[in-house]
Coordinates of C-alpha atoms and ligand atoms in Angstrom, one line a residue:
X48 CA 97.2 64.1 66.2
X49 CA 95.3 61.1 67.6
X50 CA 92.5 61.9 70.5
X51 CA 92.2 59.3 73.5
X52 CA 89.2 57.5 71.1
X53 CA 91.8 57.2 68.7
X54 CA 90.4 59.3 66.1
X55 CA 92.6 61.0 63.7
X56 CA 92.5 65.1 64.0
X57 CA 92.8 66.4 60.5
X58 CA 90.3 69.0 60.2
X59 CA 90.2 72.6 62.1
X60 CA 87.4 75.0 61.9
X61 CA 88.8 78.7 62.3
X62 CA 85.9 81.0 63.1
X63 CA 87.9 84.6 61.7
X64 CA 84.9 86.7 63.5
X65 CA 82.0 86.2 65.6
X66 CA 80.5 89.3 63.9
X67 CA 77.9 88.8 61.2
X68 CA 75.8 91.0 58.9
X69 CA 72.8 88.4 59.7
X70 CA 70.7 88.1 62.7
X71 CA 69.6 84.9 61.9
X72 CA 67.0 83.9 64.4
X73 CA 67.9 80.3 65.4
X74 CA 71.7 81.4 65.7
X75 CA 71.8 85.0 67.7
X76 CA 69.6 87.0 69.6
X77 CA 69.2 90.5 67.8
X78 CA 70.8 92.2 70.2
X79 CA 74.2 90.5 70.0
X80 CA 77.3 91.4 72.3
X81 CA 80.1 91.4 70.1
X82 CA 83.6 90.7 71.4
X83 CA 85.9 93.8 71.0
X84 CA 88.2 94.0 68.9
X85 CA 91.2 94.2 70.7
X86 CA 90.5 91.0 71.6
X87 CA 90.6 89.6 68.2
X88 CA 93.9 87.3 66.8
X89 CA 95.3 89.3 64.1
X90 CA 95.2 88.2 60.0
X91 CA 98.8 87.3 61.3
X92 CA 98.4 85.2 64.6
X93 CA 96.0 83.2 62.9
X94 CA 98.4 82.3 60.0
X95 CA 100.9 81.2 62.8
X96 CA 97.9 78.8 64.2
X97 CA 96.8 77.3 61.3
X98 CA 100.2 76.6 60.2
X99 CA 101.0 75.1 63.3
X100 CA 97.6 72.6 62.9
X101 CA 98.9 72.0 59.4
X102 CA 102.0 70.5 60.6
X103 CA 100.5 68.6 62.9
X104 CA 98.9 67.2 60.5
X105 CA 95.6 68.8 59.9
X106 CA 94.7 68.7 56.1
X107 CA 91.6 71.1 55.6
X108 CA 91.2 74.2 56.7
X109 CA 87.3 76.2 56.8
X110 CA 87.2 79.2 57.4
X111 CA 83.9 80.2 59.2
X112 CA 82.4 83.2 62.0
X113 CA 80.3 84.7 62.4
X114 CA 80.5 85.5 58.2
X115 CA 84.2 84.8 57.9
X116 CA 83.8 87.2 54.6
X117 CA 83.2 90.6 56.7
X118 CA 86.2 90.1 58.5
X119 CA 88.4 92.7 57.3
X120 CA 91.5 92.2 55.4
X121 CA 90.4 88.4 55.5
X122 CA 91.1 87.5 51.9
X123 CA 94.7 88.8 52.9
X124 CA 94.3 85.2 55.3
X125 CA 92.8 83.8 52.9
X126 CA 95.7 83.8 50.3
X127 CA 98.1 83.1 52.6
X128 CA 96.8 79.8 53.5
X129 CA 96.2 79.1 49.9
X130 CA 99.9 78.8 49.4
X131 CA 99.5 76.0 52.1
X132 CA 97.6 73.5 49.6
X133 CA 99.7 71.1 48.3
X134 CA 102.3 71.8 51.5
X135 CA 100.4 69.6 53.9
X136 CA 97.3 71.0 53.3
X137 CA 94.9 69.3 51.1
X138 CA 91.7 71.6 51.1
X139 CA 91.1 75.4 52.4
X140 CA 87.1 76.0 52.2
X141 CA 84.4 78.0 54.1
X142 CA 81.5 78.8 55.2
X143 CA 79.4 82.1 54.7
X144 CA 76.1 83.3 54.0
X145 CA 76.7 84.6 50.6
X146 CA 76.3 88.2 51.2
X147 CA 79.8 89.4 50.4
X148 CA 80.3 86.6 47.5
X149 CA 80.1 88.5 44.8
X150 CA 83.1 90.4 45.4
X151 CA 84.9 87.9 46.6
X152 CA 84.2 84.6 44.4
X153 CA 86.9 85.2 41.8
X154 CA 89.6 85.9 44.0
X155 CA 88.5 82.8 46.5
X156 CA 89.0 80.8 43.4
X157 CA 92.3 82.2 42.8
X158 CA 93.1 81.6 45.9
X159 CA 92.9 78.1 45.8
X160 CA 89.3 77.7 47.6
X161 CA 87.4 74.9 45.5
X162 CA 84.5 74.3 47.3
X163 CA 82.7 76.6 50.1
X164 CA 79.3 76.1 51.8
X165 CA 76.5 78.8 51.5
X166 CA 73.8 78.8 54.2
X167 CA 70.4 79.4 52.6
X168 CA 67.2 78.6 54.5
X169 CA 64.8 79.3 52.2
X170 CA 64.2 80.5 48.5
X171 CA 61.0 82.6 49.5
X172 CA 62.7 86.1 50.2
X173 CA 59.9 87.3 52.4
X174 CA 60.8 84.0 55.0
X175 CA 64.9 84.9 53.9
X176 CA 64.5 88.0 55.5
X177 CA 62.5 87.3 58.7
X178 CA 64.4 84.1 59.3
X179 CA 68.1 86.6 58.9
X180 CA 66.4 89.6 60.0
X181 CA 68.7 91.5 58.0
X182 CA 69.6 89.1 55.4
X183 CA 68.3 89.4 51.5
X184 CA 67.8 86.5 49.5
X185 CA 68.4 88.4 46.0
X186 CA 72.4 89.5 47.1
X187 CA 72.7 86.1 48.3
X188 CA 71.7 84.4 44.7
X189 CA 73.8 86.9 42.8
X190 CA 76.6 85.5 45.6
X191 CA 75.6 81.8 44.7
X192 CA 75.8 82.8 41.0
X193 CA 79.4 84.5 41.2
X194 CA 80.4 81.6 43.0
X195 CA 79.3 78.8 40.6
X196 CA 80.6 81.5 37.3
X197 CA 83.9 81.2 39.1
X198 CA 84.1 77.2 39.2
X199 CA 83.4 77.2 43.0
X200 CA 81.7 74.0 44.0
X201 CA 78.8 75.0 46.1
X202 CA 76.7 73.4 48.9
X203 CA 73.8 74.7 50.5
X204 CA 73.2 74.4 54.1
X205 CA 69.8 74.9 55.1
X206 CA 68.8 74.4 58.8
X207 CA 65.6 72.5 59.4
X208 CA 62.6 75.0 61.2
X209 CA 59.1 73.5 62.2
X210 CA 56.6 76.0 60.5
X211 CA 59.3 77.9 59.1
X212 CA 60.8 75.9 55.7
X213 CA 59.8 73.0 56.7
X214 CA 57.5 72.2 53.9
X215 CA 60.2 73.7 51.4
X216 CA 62.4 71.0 50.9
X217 CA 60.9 69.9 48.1
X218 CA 61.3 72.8 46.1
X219 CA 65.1 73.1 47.3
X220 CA 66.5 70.2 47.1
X221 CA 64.8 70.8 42.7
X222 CA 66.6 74.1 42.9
X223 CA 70.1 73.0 44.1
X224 CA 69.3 69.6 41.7
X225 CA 68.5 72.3 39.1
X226 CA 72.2 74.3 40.0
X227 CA 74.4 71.3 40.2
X228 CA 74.4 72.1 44.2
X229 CA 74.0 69.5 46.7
X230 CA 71.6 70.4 49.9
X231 CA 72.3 69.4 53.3
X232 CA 70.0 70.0 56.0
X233 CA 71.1 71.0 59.2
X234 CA 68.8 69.8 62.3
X235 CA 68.8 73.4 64.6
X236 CA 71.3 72.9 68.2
X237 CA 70.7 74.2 71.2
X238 CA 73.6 76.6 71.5
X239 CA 73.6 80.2 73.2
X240 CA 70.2 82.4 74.2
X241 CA 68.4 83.6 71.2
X242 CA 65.0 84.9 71.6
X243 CA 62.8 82.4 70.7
X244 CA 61.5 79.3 72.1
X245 CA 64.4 76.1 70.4
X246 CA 61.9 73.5 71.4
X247 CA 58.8 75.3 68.1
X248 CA 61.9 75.1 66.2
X249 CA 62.9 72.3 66.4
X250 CA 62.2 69.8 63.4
X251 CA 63.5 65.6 63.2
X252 CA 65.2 65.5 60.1
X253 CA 64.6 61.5 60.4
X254 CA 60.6 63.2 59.3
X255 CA 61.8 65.2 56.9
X256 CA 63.5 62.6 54.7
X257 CA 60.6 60.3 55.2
X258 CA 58.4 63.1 53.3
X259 CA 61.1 64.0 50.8
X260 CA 61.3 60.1 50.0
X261 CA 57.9 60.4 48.7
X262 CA 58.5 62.8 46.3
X263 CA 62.4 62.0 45.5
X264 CA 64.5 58.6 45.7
X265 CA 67.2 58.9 47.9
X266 CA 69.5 55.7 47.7
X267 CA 72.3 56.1 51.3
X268 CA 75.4 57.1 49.8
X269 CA 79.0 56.1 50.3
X270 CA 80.0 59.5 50.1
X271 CA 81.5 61.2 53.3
X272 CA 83.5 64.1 53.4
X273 CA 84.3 63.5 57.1
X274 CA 82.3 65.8 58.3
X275 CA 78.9 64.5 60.5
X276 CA 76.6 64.6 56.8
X277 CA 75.0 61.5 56.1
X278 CA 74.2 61.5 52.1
X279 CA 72.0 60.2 50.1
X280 CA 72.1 60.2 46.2
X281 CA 69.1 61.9 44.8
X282 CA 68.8 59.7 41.4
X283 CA 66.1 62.7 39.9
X284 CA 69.4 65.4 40.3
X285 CA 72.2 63.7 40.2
X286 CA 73.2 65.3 43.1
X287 CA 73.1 64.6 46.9
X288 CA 71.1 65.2 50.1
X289 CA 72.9 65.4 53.0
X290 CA 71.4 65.6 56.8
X291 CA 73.5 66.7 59.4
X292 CA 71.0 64.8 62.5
X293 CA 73.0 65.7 66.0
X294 CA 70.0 65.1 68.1
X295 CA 68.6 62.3 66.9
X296 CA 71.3 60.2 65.9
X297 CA 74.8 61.5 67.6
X298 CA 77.3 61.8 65.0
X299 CA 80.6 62.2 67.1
X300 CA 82.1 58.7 66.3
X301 CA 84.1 59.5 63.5
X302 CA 84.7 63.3 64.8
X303 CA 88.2 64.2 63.5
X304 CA 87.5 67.7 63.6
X305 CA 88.5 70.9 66.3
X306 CA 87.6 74.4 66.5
X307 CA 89.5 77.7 66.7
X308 CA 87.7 80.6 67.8
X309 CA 88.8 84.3 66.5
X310 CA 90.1 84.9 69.8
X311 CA 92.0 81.9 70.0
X312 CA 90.4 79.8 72.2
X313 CA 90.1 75.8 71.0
X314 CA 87.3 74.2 71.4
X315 CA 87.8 70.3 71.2
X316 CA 83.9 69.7 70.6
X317 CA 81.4 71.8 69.2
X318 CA 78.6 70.6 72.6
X319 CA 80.9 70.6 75.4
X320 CA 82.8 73.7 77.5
X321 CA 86.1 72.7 77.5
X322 CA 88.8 74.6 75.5
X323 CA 92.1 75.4 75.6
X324 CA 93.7 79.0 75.4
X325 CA 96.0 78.8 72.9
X326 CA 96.5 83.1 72.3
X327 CA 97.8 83.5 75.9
X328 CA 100.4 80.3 74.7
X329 CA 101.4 81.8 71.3
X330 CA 101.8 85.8 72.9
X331 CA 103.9 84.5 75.7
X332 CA 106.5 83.1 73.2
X333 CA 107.6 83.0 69.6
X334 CA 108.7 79.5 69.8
X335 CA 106.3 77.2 67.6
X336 CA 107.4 74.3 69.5
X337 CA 105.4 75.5 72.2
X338 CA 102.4 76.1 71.0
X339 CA 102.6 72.7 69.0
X340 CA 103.1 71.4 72.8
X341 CA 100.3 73.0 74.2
X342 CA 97.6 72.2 70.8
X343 CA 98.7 68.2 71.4
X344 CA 98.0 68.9 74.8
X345 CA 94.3 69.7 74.1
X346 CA 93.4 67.2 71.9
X347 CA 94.2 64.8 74.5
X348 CA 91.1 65.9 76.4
X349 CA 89.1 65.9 73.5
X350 CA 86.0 64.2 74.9
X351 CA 83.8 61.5 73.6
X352 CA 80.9 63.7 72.3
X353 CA 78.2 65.8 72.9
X354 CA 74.9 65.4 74.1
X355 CA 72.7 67.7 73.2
X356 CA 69.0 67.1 74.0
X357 CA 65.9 69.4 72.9
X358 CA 62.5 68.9 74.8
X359 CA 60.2 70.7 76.8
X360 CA 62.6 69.9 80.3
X361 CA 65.7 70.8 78.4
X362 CA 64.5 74.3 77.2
X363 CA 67.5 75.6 77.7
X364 CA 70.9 76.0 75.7
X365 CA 72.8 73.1 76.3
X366 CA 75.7 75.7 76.2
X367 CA 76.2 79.3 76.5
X368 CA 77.8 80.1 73.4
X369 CA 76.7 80.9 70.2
X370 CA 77.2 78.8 67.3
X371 CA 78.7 82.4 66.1
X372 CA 81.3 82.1 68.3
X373 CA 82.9 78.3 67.0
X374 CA 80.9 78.7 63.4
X375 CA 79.0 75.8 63.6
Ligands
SAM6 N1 77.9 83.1 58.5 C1 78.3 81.8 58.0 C2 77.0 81.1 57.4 O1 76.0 81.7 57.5 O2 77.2 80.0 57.0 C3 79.1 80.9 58.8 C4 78.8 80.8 60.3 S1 77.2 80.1 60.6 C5 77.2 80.1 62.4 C6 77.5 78.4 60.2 C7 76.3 77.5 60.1 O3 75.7 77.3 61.4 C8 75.1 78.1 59.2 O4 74.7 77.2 58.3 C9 74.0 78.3 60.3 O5 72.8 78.1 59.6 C10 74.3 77.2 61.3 N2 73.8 77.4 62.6 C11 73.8 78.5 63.4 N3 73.2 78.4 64.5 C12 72.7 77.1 64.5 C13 72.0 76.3 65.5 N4 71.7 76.7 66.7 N5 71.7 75.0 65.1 C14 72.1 74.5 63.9 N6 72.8 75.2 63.0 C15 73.1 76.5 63.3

Protein backbone atom coordinates (compact mmCIF):
# COMPACT_ATOMS: atom_id res chain seq x y z
CA UNK A 1 0.00 0.00 0.00
CA UNK A 2 1.67 3.19 -1.19
CA UNK A 3 -0.19 6.69 -0.01
CA UNK A 4 -0.28 9.65 -2.70
CA UNK A 5 3.29 10.89 -0.85
CA UNK A 6 4.52 7.70 -1.77
CA UNK A 7 5.20 6.36 1.50
CA UNK A 8 5.00 2.70 2.09
CA UNK A 9 1.98 1.57 4.64
CA UNK A 10 3.33 -1.20 6.72
CA UNK A 11 2.40 -0.51 10.16
CA UNK A 12 -1.36 -0.51 11.72
CA UNK A 13 -2.12 0.53 15.18
CA UNK A 14 -5.37 -1.41 16.45
CA UNK A 15 -6.69 0.34 19.44
CA UNK A 16 -8.78 -3.19 21.07
CA UNK A 17 -10.72 -0.65 23.61
CA UNK A 18 -11.00 2.90 24.42
CA UNK A 19 -11.64 1.85 27.96
CA UNK A 20 -8.74 2.18 30.44
CA UNK A 21 -8.22 1.49 34.15
CA UNK A 22 -6.16 4.97 34.19
CA UNK A 23 -7.47 8.45 34.19
CA UNK A 24 -4.44 9.80 33.19
CA UNK A 25 -4.72 13.56 33.26
CA UNK A 26 -3.12 14.76 29.99
CA UNK A 27 -5.10 11.87 28.07
CA UNK A 28 -8.94 11.77 29.46
CA UNK A 29 -11.09 13.87 31.42
CA UNK A 30 -12.11 11.85 34.67
CA UNK A 31 -15.37 11.64 33.68
CA UNK A 32 -14.91 9.72 30.46
CA UNK A 33 -17.95 8.59 28.05
CA UNK A 34 -17.17 5.28 27.07
CA UNK A 35 -18.46 3.82 23.79
CA UNK A 36 -20.95 0.92 24.46
CA UNK A 37 -20.24 -2.08 23.91
CA UNK A 38 -22.32 -3.20 21.35
CA UNK A 39 -20.60 -1.03 19.37
CA UNK A 40 -17.30 -2.75 19.86
CA UNK A 41 -15.62 -5.17 16.80
CA UNK A 42 -15.53 -8.51 18.23
CA UNK A 43 -12.09 -10.62 19.20
CA UNK A 44 -13.17 -12.03 15.72
CA UNK A 45 -13.88 -9.06 13.36
CA UNK A 46 -10.67 -7.66 14.32
CA UNK A 47 -8.75 -10.84 13.33
CA UNK A 48 -10.53 -10.52 9.88
CA UNK A 49 -9.01 -6.74 9.71
CA UNK A 50 -5.73 -7.20 10.67
CA UNK A 51 -5.37 -10.14 8.43
CA UNK A 52 -6.66 -8.18 5.71
CA UNK A 53 -3.76 -5.19 6.53
CA UNK A 54 -1.30 -8.14 6.70
CA UNK A 55 -1.97 -9.08 3.21
CA UNK A 56 -1.78 -5.92 2.06
CA UNK A 57 1.26 -5.84 3.17
CA UNK A 58 1.37 -4.41 6.67
CA UNK A 59 4.26 -6.11 8.72
CA UNK A 60 3.69 -5.01 12.42
CA UNK A 61 0.97 -5.11 14.21
CA UNK A 62 0.45 -2.97 18.03
CA UNK A 63 -1.96 -3.46 19.79
CA UNK A 64 -3.00 -0.46 21.86
CA UNK A 65 -6.60 1.42 23.61
CA UNK A 66 -7.36 2.60 25.82
CA UNK A 67 -5.11 -0.42 27.86
CA UNK A 68 -5.42 -2.97 25.17
CA UNK A 69 -4.73 -5.53 28.27
CA UNK A 70 -8.31 -4.96 29.97
CA UNK A 71 -9.98 -5.86 26.95
CA UNK A 72 -11.56 -8.93 27.65
CA UNK A 73 -10.72 -12.23 26.02
CA UNK A 74 -7.91 -10.06 24.32
CA UNK A 75 -5.01 -12.50 24.73
CA UNK A 76 -7.46 -14.86 22.78
CA UNK A 77 -6.52 -11.92 19.76
CA UNK A 78 -3.51 -11.80 20.84
CA UNK A 79 -2.60 -15.50 19.96
CA UNK A 80 -4.22 -15.53 17.00
CA UNK A 81 -2.19 -12.95 15.39
CA UNK A 82 0.82 -14.44 16.85
CA UNK A 83 0.42 -17.29 14.39
CA UNK A 84 0.69 -14.39 11.79
CA UNK A 85 4.54 -13.76 12.49
CA UNK A 86 6.55 -15.26 10.02
CA UNK A 87 3.23 -15.34 7.54
CA UNK A 88 3.67 -11.79 6.45
CA UNK A 89 3.82 -10.38 9.62
CA UNK A 90 7.14 -9.50 10.95
CA UNK A 91 6.36 -7.97 14.56
CA UNK A 92 3.08 -8.08 16.84
CA UNK A 93 3.75 -5.58 19.85
CA UNK A 94 1.79 -3.17 22.13
CA UNK A 95 1.32 -0.71 24.16
CA UNK A 96 -0.10 -0.68 27.82
CA UNK A 97 0.31 0.89 31.10
CA UNK A 98 1.62 -2.11 32.90
CA UNK A 99 -1.21 -2.65 35.21
CA UNK A 100 -2.37 -6.11 33.95
CA UNK A 101 1.36 -7.26 33.05
CA UNK A 102 1.94 -9.46 35.46
CA UNK A 103 -0.56 -11.86 34.40
CA UNK A 104 -0.13 -11.47 31.22
CA UNK A 105 3.83 -11.24 30.41
CA UNK A 106 4.46 -14.95 30.13
CA UNK A 107 1.75 -15.78 27.89
CA UNK A 108 2.57 -12.40 25.64
CA UNK A 109 5.91 -14.02 25.29
CA UNK A 110 4.45 -17.19 24.26
CA UNK A 111 2.57 -15.57 22.08
CA UNK A 112 5.13 -14.35 20.04
CA UNK A 113 5.19 -10.57 21.38
CA UNK A 114 9.00 -9.50 21.70
CA UNK A 115 8.94 -6.14 22.52
CA UNK A 116 5.98 -3.95 24.04
CA UNK A 117 5.96 -0.38 25.27
CA UNK A 118 5.10 0.57 28.95
CA UNK A 119 3.95 4.20 29.61
CA UNK A 120 5.49 5.33 32.83
CA UNK A 121 5.56 9.05 33.76
CA UNK A 122 7.23 9.03 36.68
CA UNK A 123 9.07 6.82 39.35
CA UNK A 124 7.73 8.99 42.36
CA UNK A 125 4.45 7.06 43.16
CA UNK A 126 2.86 9.96 44.91
CA UNK A 127 3.10 12.08 41.15
CA UNK A 128 2.23 8.20 39.49
CA UNK A 129 -0.86 8.38 41.06
CA UNK A 130 -2.04 12.00 40.63
CA UNK A 131 -0.76 12.21 37.14
CA UNK A 132 -3.11 8.47 36.45
CA UNK A 133 -5.56 9.33 38.98
CA UNK A 134 -6.11 5.76 39.54
CA UNK A 135 -2.97 4.33 38.48
CA UNK A 136 -0.22 2.79 41.10
CA UNK A 137 3.33 2.85 40.40
CA UNK A 138 4.21 -0.41 42.56
CA UNK A 139 1.62 -2.94 40.24
CA UNK A 140 3.15 -1.18 37.36
CA UNK A 141 6.99 -2.14 38.40
CA UNK A 142 5.98 -5.63 39.37
CA UNK A 143 4.41 -5.45 35.53
CA UNK A 144 7.77 -4.05 34.12
CA UNK A 145 9.57 -6.82 36.22
CA UNK A 146 7.30 -9.81 34.80
CA UNK A 147 7.87 -8.48 31.56
CA UNK A 148 11.69 -8.19 31.52
CA UNK A 149 11.69 -12.04 33.68
CA UNK A 150 9.85 -13.23 30.58
CA UNK A 151 12.49 -11.91 27.94
CA UNK A 152 10.07 -9.06 26.80
CA UNK A 153 12.09 -6.12 25.51
CA UNK A 154 10.71 -3.11 27.20
CA UNK A 155 10.47 0.59 26.45
CA UNK A 156 9.29 3.22 28.55
CA UNK A 157 7.19 5.94 27.25
CA UNK A 158 7.01 8.87 29.44
CA UNK A 159 5.18 11.96 28.24
CA UNK A 160 6.94 15.33 28.90
CA UNK A 161 4.75 17.64 31.77
CA UNK A 162 5.99 21.28 32.69
CA UNK A 163 6.06 21.19 36.63
CA UNK A 164 5.03 17.74 36.57
CA UNK A 165 8.29 15.26 35.66
CA UNK A 166 9.86 17.57 34.06
CA UNK A 167 12.88 17.71 36.28
CA UNK A 168 12.84 13.75 36.51
CA UNK A 169 14.50 12.77 33.47
CA UNK A 170 17.55 12.47 34.93
CA UNK A 171 16.79 9.97 37.24
CA UNK A 172 14.74 7.97 34.49
CA UNK A 173 16.60 7.77 31.77
CA UNK A 174 19.48 6.11 35.12
CA UNK A 175 16.70 3.82 35.96
CA UNK A 176 15.70 2.45 32.40
CA UNK A 177 19.87 2.70 31.77
CA UNK A 178 19.92 0.75 35.06
CA UNK A 179 17.02 -1.96 33.52
CA UNK A 180 18.41 -2.46 30.06
CA UNK A 181 15.09 -0.24 28.97
CA UNK A 182 15.40 2.46 26.56
CA UNK A 183 13.25 5.85 27.47
CA UNK A 184 11.43 7.85 24.98
CA UNK A 185 9.79 10.94 25.82
CA UNK A 186 6.65 11.74 24.43
CA UNK A 187 5.96 15.71 23.91
CA UNK A 188 1.99 15.94 25.27
CA UNK A 189 -0.74 16.54 21.89
CA UNK A 190 -3.55 18.42 21.84
CA UNK A 191 -6.12 15.76 21.38
CA UNK A 192 -9.80 15.59 23.05
CA UNK A 193 -11.11 17.87 26.21
CA UNK A 194 -9.50 16.89 29.41
CA UNK A 195 -9.71 19.09 32.33
CA UNK A 196 -6.78 20.90 32.50
CA UNK A 197 -5.29 23.78 30.84
CA UNK A 198 -2.68 21.77 27.56
CA UNK A 199 -0.87 25.00 27.19
CA UNK A 200 0.88 24.57 31.64
CA UNK A 201 1.47 21.30 30.28
CA UNK A 202 3.03 21.66 27.75
CA UNK A 203 6.96 21.11 27.75
CA UNK A 204 9.68 21.45 24.38
CA UNK A 205 11.34 18.37 24.43
CA UNK A 206 14.14 20.34 22.16
CA UNK A 207 14.72 21.96 26.29
CA UNK A 208 14.65 18.92 27.81
CA UNK A 209 17.49 17.20 25.84
CA UNK A 210 19.47 20.38 26.18
CA UNK A 211 19.43 19.84 30.12
CA UNK A 212 19.73 16.04 29.87
CA UNK A 213 22.93 16.69 27.67
CA UNK A 214 24.52 18.17 30.56
CA UNK A 215 24.32 15.47 32.70
CA UNK A 216 24.31 12.49 29.90
CA UNK A 217 26.13 12.30 26.32
CA UNK A 218 23.66 11.67 23.79
CA UNK A 219 25.41 10.99 20.41
CA UNK A 220 22.00 11.05 17.37
CA UNK A 221 21.48 7.66 16.55
CA UNK A 222 20.94 5.67 13.38
CA UNK A 223 18.45 3.77 14.89
CA UNK A 224 14.73 4.11 13.73
CA UNK A 225 12.11 1.72 14.23
CA UNK A 226 9.82 3.64 11.81
CA UNK A 227 7.98 5.06 14.09
CA UNK A 228 8.30 9.31 14.61
CA UNK A 229 11.24 8.59 17.73
CA UNK A 230 14.30 10.29 17.07
CA UNK A 231 17.25 8.40 19.19
CA UNK A 232 20.06 9.19 20.59
CA UNK A 233 22.62 6.66 22.16
CA UNK A 234 23.20 7.35 25.72
CA UNK A 235 27.08 6.25 25.93
CA UNK A 236 26.70 6.15 30.20
CA UNK A 237 23.76 3.19 29.61
CA UNK A 238 24.26 1.68 26.74
CA UNK A 239 20.93 2.24 25.89
CA UNK A 240 18.88 4.89 23.94
CA UNK A 241 16.80 8.14 24.41
CA UNK A 242 14.21 8.56 22.19
CA UNK A 243 11.93 11.90 21.79
CA UNK A 244 8.89 11.61 20.06
CA UNK A 245 8.74 15.97 19.24
CA UNK A 246 5.29 16.41 17.09
CA UNK A 247 5.11 20.09 17.82
CA UNK A 248 8.21 21.27 17.44
CA UNK A 249 9.53 19.43 14.69
CA UNK A 250 6.64 17.59 12.58
CA UNK A 251 7.54 14.09 12.11
CA UNK A 252 4.97 12.97 9.36
CA UNK A 253 7.53 12.60 6.51
CA UNK A 254 8.36 9.16 6.81
CA UNK A 255 4.69 8.28 8.35
CA UNK A 256 4.04 4.61 7.11
CA UNK A 257 1.74 4.04 9.70
CA UNK A 258 -2.52 3.93 10.04
CA UNK A 259 -4.89 3.51 12.81
CA UNK A 260 -7.82 1.16 13.61
CA UNK A 261 -10.05 2.13 16.13
CA UNK A 262 -12.06 -0.69 18.30
CA UNK A 263 -15.02 0.17 16.54
CA UNK A 264 -13.62 -0.01 13.28
CA UNK A 265 -13.14 3.24 12.11
CA UNK A 266 -9.54 3.96 10.24
CA UNK A 267 -7.91 6.83 10.91
CA UNK A 268 -5.24 7.67 8.10
CA UNK A 269 -3.37 10.26 10.59
CA UNK A 270 -3.31 10.43 14.07
CA UNK A 271 -3.97 14.95 13.85
CA UNK A 272 -6.53 15.03 11.16
CA UNK A 273 -10.51 13.91 11.07
CA UNK A 274 -10.66 11.90 8.25
CA UNK A 275 -11.39 8.17 8.49
CA UNK A 276 -12.84 5.56 6.78
CA UNK A 277 -15.56 3.12 8.16
CA UNK A 278 -14.43 -0.04 7.50
CA UNK A 279 -17.08 -2.12 10.14
CA UNK A 280 -20.15 -1.04 8.11
CA UNK A 281 -17.77 -2.44 4.82
CA UNK A 282 -16.78 -5.83 6.52
CA UNK A 283 -20.74 -6.51 8.14
CA UNK A 284 -22.26 -5.75 4.80
CA UNK A 285 -20.27 -8.72 3.17
CA UNK A 286 -18.10 -11.64 3.87
CA UNK A 287 -16.07 -11.15 0.84
CA UNK A 288 -12.41 -10.01 1.85
CA UNK A 289 -11.96 -8.62 -1.44
CA UNK A 290 -14.11 -5.95 -0.51
CA UNK A 291 -12.91 -4.74 2.35
CA UNK A 292 -9.28 -5.04 0.88
CA UNK A 293 -10.98 -2.57 -1.84
CA UNK A 294 -12.35 -0.28 0.54
CA UNK A 295 -8.83 -0.18 3.05
CA UNK A 296 -6.79 0.72 -0.42
CA UNK A 297 -9.31 3.09 -0.93
CA UNK A 298 -8.40 5.03 2.33
CA UNK A 299 -4.99 5.13 2.23
CA UNK A 300 -5.37 7.01 -0.89
CA UNK A 301 -6.59 10.03 1.11
CA UNK A 302 -4.14 9.65 3.60
CA UNK A 303 -3.03 13.23 4.01
CA UNK A 304 0.24 14.93 4.19
CA UNK A 305 0.35 15.42 8.03
CA UNK A 306 -0.84 17.05 10.96
CA UNK A 307 -0.46 20.25 12.37
CA UNK A 308 -0.84 20.44 15.62
CA UNK A 309 -0.09 23.79 17.39
CA UNK A 310 -0.12 24.55 21.29
CA UNK A 311 -0.16 28.23 22.51
CA UNK A 312 -2.20 30.52 24.31
CA UNK A 313 -4.54 31.25 20.81
CA UNK A 314 -4.78 27.58 20.11
CA UNK A 315 -5.99 26.50 23.61
CA UNK A 316 -8.04 24.25 22.26
CA UNK A 317 -7.88 20.45 21.05
CA UNK A 318 -6.79 20.42 17.74
CA UNK A 319 -9.18 17.47 17.53
CA UNK A 320 -12.04 16.10 19.36
CA UNK A 321 -10.95 12.80 20.07
CA UNK A 322 -9.02 11.26 22.56
CA UNK A 323 -5.82 9.85 22.13
CA UNK A 324 -7.79 6.77 23.87
CA UNK A 325 -9.79 6.44 21.07
CA UNK A 326 -6.69 5.83 18.14
CA UNK A 327 -4.09 4.86 21.19
CA UNK A 328 -1.64 7.25 20.50
N1 LIG B 1 -3.03 2.45 27.91
C1 LIG B 1 -1.87 2.27 27.10
C2 LIG B 1 -0.70 3.06 27.65
O1 LIG B 1 -0.85 3.69 28.70
O2 LIG B 1 0.36 3.05 27.04
C3 LIG B 1 -2.05 2.53 25.63
C4 LIG B 1 -2.85 3.71 25.19
S1 LIG B 1 -2.18 5.30 25.62
C5 LIG B 1 -3.40 6.37 24.90
C6 LIG B 1 -0.79 5.39 24.54
C7 LIG B 1 0.21 6.48 24.83
O3 LIG B 1 -0.34 7.73 24.51
C8 LIG B 1 0.67 6.55 26.28
O4 LIG B 1 2.08 6.54 26.32
C9 LIG B 1 0.14 7.89 26.72
O5 LIG B 1 0.99 8.45 27.69
C10 LIG B 1 0.13 8.67 25.45
N2 LIG B 1 -0.77 9.82 25.41
C11 LIG B 1 -2.06 9.90 25.78
N3 LIG B 1 -2.58 11.12 25.58
C12 LIG B 1 -1.57 11.87 25.07
C13 LIG B 1 -1.45 13.23 24.64
N4 LIG B 1 -2.47 14.06 24.70
N5 LIG B 1 -0.25 13.63 24.18
C14 LIG B 1 0.81 12.78 24.09
N6 LIG B 1 0.76 11.49 24.47
C15 LIG B 1 -0.41 11.04 24.97
Amino acid sequence: MIDPFGRTITYLRISVTDRCDFRCVYCMAEDMNFLPKADLLSLEELERLAGAFVRLGVRKLRLTGGEPLVRRGVMALVNRLGLQIGHGLDELTLTTNGSQLARYADELAAAGVRRINVSIDTLDAVKFAAITRWGRLPQVLEGVKAAKAAGLRVKINAVALKDVNEHEFDAMLAWCGAQGFDLCLIETMPLGEIDGDRMEQYLPLSLVRQRLAANWTLTPSDYATGGPARYFDVAETGTRLGLITPLTHNFCEGCNRVRLTCTGTLYMCLGQDDAADLRGVMRASDDDTVLEAAIRAAIARKPRGHDFVIDRTHNRPALARHMSVTGG
